[in-house]
Coordinates of C-alpha atoms in Angstrom, one line a residue:
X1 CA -7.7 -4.1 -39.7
X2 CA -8.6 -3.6 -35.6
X3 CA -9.9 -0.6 -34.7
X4 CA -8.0 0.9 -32.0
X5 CA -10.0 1.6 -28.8
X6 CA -10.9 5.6 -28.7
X7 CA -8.6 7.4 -26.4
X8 CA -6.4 4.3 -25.6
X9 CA -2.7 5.2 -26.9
X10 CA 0.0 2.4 -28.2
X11 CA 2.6 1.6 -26.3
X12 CA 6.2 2.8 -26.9
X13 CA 7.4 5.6 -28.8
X14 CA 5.5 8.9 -29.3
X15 CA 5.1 9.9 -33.0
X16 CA 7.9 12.3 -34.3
X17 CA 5.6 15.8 -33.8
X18 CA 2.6 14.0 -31.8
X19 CA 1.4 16.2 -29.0
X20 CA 0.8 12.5 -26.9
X21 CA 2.3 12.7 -23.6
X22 CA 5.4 10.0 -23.2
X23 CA 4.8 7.0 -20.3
X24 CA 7.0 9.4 -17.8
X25 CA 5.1 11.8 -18.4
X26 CA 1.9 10.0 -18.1
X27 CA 3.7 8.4 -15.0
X28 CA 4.8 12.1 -13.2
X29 CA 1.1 13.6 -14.3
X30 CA -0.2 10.5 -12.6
X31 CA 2.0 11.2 -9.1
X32 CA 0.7 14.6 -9.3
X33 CA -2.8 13.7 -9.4
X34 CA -2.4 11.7 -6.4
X35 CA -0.3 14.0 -4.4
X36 CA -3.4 16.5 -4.8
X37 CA -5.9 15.0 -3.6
X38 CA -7.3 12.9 -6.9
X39 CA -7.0 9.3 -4.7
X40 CA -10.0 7.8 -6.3
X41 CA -8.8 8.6 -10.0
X42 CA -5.1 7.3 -9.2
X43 CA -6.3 4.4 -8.0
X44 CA -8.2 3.6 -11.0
X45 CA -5.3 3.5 -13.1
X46 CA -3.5 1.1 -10.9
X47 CA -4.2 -2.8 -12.2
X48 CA -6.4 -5.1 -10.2
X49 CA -7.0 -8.0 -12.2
X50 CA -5.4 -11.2 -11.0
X51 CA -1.8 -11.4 -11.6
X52 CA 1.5 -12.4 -10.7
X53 CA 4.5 -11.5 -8.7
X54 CA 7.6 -12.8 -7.6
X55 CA 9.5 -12.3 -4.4
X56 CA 13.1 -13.0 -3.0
X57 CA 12.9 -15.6 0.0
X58 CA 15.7 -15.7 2.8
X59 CA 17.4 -17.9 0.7
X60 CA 17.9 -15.2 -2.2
X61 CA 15.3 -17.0 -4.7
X62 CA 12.9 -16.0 -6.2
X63 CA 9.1 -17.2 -5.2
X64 CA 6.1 -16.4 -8.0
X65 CA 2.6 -16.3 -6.5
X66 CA -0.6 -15.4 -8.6
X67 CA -3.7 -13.4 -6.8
X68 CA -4.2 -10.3 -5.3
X69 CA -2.6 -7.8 -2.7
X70 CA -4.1 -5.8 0.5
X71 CA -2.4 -2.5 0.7
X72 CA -3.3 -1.6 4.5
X73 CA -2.9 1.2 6.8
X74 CA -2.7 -0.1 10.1
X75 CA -2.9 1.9 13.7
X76 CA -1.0 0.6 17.3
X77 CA -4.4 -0.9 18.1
X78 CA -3.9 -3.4 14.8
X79 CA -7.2 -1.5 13.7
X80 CA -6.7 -1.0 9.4
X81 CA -7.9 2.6 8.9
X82 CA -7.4 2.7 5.4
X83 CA -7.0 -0.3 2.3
X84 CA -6.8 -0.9 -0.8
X85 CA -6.8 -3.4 -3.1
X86 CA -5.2 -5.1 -6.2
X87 CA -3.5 -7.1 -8.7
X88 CA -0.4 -8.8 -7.1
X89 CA 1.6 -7.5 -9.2
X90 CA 1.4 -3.7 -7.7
X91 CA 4.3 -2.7 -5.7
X92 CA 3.7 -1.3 -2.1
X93 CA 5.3 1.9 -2.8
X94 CA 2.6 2.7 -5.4
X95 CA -0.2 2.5 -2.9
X96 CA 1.6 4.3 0.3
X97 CA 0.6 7.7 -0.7
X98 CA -3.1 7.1 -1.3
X99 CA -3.0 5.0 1.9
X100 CA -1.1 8.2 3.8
X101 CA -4.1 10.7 2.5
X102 CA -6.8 7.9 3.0
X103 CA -6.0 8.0 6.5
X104 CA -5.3 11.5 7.3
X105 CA -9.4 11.7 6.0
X106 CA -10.3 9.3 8.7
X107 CA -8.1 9.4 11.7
X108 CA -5.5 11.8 13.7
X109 CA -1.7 10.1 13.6
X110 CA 1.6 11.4 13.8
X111 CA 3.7 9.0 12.3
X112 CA 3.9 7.0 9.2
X113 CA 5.8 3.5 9.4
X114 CA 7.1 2.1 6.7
X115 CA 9.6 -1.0 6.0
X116 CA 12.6 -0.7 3.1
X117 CA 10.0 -1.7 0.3
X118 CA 8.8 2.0 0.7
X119 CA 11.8 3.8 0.6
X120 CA 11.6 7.2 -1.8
X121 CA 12.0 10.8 -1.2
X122 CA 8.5 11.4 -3.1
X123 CA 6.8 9.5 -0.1
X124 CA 9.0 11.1 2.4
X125 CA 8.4 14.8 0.8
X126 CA 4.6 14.1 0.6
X127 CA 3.7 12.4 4.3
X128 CA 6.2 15.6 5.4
X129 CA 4.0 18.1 3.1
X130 CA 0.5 16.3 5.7
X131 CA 2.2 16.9 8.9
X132 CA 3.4 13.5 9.1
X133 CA 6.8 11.9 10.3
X134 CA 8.0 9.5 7.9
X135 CA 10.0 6.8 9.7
X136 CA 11.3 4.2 6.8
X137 CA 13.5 1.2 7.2
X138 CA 15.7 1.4 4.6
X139 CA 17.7 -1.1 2.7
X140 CA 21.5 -1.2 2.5
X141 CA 23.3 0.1 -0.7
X142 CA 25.0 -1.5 -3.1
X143 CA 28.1 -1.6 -0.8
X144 CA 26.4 -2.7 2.1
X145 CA 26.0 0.5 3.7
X146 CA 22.8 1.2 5.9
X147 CA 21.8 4.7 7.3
X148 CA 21.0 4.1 10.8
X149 CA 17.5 5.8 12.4
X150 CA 17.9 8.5 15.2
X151 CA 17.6 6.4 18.6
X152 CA 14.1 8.6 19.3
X153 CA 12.8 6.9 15.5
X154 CA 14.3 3.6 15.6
X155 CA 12.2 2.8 18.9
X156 CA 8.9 4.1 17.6
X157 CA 9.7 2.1 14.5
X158 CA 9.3 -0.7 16.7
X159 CA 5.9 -0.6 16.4
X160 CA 6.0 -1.5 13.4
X161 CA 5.3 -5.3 14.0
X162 CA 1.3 -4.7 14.3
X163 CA 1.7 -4.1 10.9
X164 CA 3.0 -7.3 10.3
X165 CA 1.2 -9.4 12.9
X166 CA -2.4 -8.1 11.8
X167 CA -1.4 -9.0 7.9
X168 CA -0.8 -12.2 9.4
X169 CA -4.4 -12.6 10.9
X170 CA -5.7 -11.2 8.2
X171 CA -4.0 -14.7 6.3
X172 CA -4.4 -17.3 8.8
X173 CA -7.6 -16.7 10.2
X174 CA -10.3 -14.7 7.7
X175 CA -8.9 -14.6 4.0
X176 CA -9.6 -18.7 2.8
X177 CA -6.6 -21.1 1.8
X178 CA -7.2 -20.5 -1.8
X179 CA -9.6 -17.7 -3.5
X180 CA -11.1 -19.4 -6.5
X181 CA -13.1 -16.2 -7.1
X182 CA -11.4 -13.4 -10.0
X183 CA -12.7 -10.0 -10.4
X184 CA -15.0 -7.9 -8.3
X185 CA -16.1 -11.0 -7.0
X186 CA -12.3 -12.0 -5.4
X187 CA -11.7 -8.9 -4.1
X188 CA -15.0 -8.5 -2.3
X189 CA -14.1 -11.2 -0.8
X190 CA -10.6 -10.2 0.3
X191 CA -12.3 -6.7 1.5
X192 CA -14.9 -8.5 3.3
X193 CA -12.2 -10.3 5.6
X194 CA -10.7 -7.1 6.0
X195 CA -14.3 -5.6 7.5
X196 CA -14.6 -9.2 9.9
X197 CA -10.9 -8.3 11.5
X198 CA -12.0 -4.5 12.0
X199 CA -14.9 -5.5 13.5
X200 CA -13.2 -8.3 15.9
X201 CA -10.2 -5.3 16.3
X202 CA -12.6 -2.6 17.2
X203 CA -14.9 -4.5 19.6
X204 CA -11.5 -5.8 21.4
X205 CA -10.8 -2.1 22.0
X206 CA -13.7 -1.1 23.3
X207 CA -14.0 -4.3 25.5
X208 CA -10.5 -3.2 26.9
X209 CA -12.0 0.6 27.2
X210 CA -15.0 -0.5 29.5
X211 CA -12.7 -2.8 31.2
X212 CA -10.5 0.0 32.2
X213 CA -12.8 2.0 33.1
X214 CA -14.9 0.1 35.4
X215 CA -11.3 -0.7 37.3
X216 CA -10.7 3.1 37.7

């Protein structure tokens, strides 16, 4: 008979009587860890092996890929503040709040930008409990119906697209074709291209800075 590992508890079902926490309840002690303040430990418990995930195309099928994901946090400058990464698999959602208190460590912003993928009132209620305005894109319901954004969000949200156009370089011009690497190994390679498009973001910044400067 297999041993079971120490500490590690089966999946399903409590015990009738057993004092072991449920998965929601592991789940909803998880979110609270996050909310205050234990990033690192939350982030642990997420799963970054290689792994696979499917996606919808404009067609309405569904496309499988296997790898990894970069969670990033991205200013107007296209300069990522804040990452994370892991198993394909992972949904957005899971890393925005981590990402939201990541960020508030290392830079001053206002707003948070997300698209429909991050739509929940626990991200909304926590980037409101930072001082942040949360301005999501959110998808129509099951009867087509889609709240509009307030005129004075729906044009920040605009801004939105450096999101998607430095994910983009991130792709086509640092991260390789294929990564043949797994492990620690893969994603220090996918966190190294992340460092190279900082570094080529920041140093276009400053360029433009002393540029402006010397024409004042």
């Amino acid at each position: 008979m297999k041993a079971e590992k120490p500490g590690k508890r089966k999946r399903g079902r409590k015990r009738k009587g057993s004092d072991e926490p449920t998965i929601a309840e592991e789940k909803e002690q998880l979110h609270d860890l996050m909310e205050n303040g234990g990033v690192d430990e939350f982030l642990s418990t997420l799963e970054h092996r290689c792994s696979v995930t499917g996606k919808k195309n404009s067609k309405g099928n569904m496309e499988w890929s296997i790898g990894y994901k970069a969670h990033l946090a991205v200013d107007d400058n296209g300069i990522i503040v804040a990452h994370h990464v892991t198993g394909a698999s992972v949904h957005d959602s899971q890393v925005a709040i981590p990402l939201m208190r990541m960020a508030d460590r290392r830079c001053n912003y206002l707003y948070a930008l997300m698209d429909g993928g991050y739509t929940s009132e626990r991200i909304e209620t926590f980037a409101h409990s930072i001082g942040k305005v949360p301005i999501i894109d959110r998808h129509a319901d099951r009867n087509g119906n889609k709240k509009e954004m307030e005129p004075c969000k729906a044009e920040r949200y605009k801004a939105r697209t450096t999101v998607e156009r430095t994910n983009s370089e991130l792709k086509e011009c640092f991260l390789p074709g294929k990564l043949y690497s797994r492990g620690k190994k893969g994603i220090f390679q996918i966190e190294l291209s992340i460092l190279m498009l900082d570094i080529k973001k920041i140093s276009a910044r400053l360029r433009a800075e002393s540029i402006a400067q010397k024409t004042a």
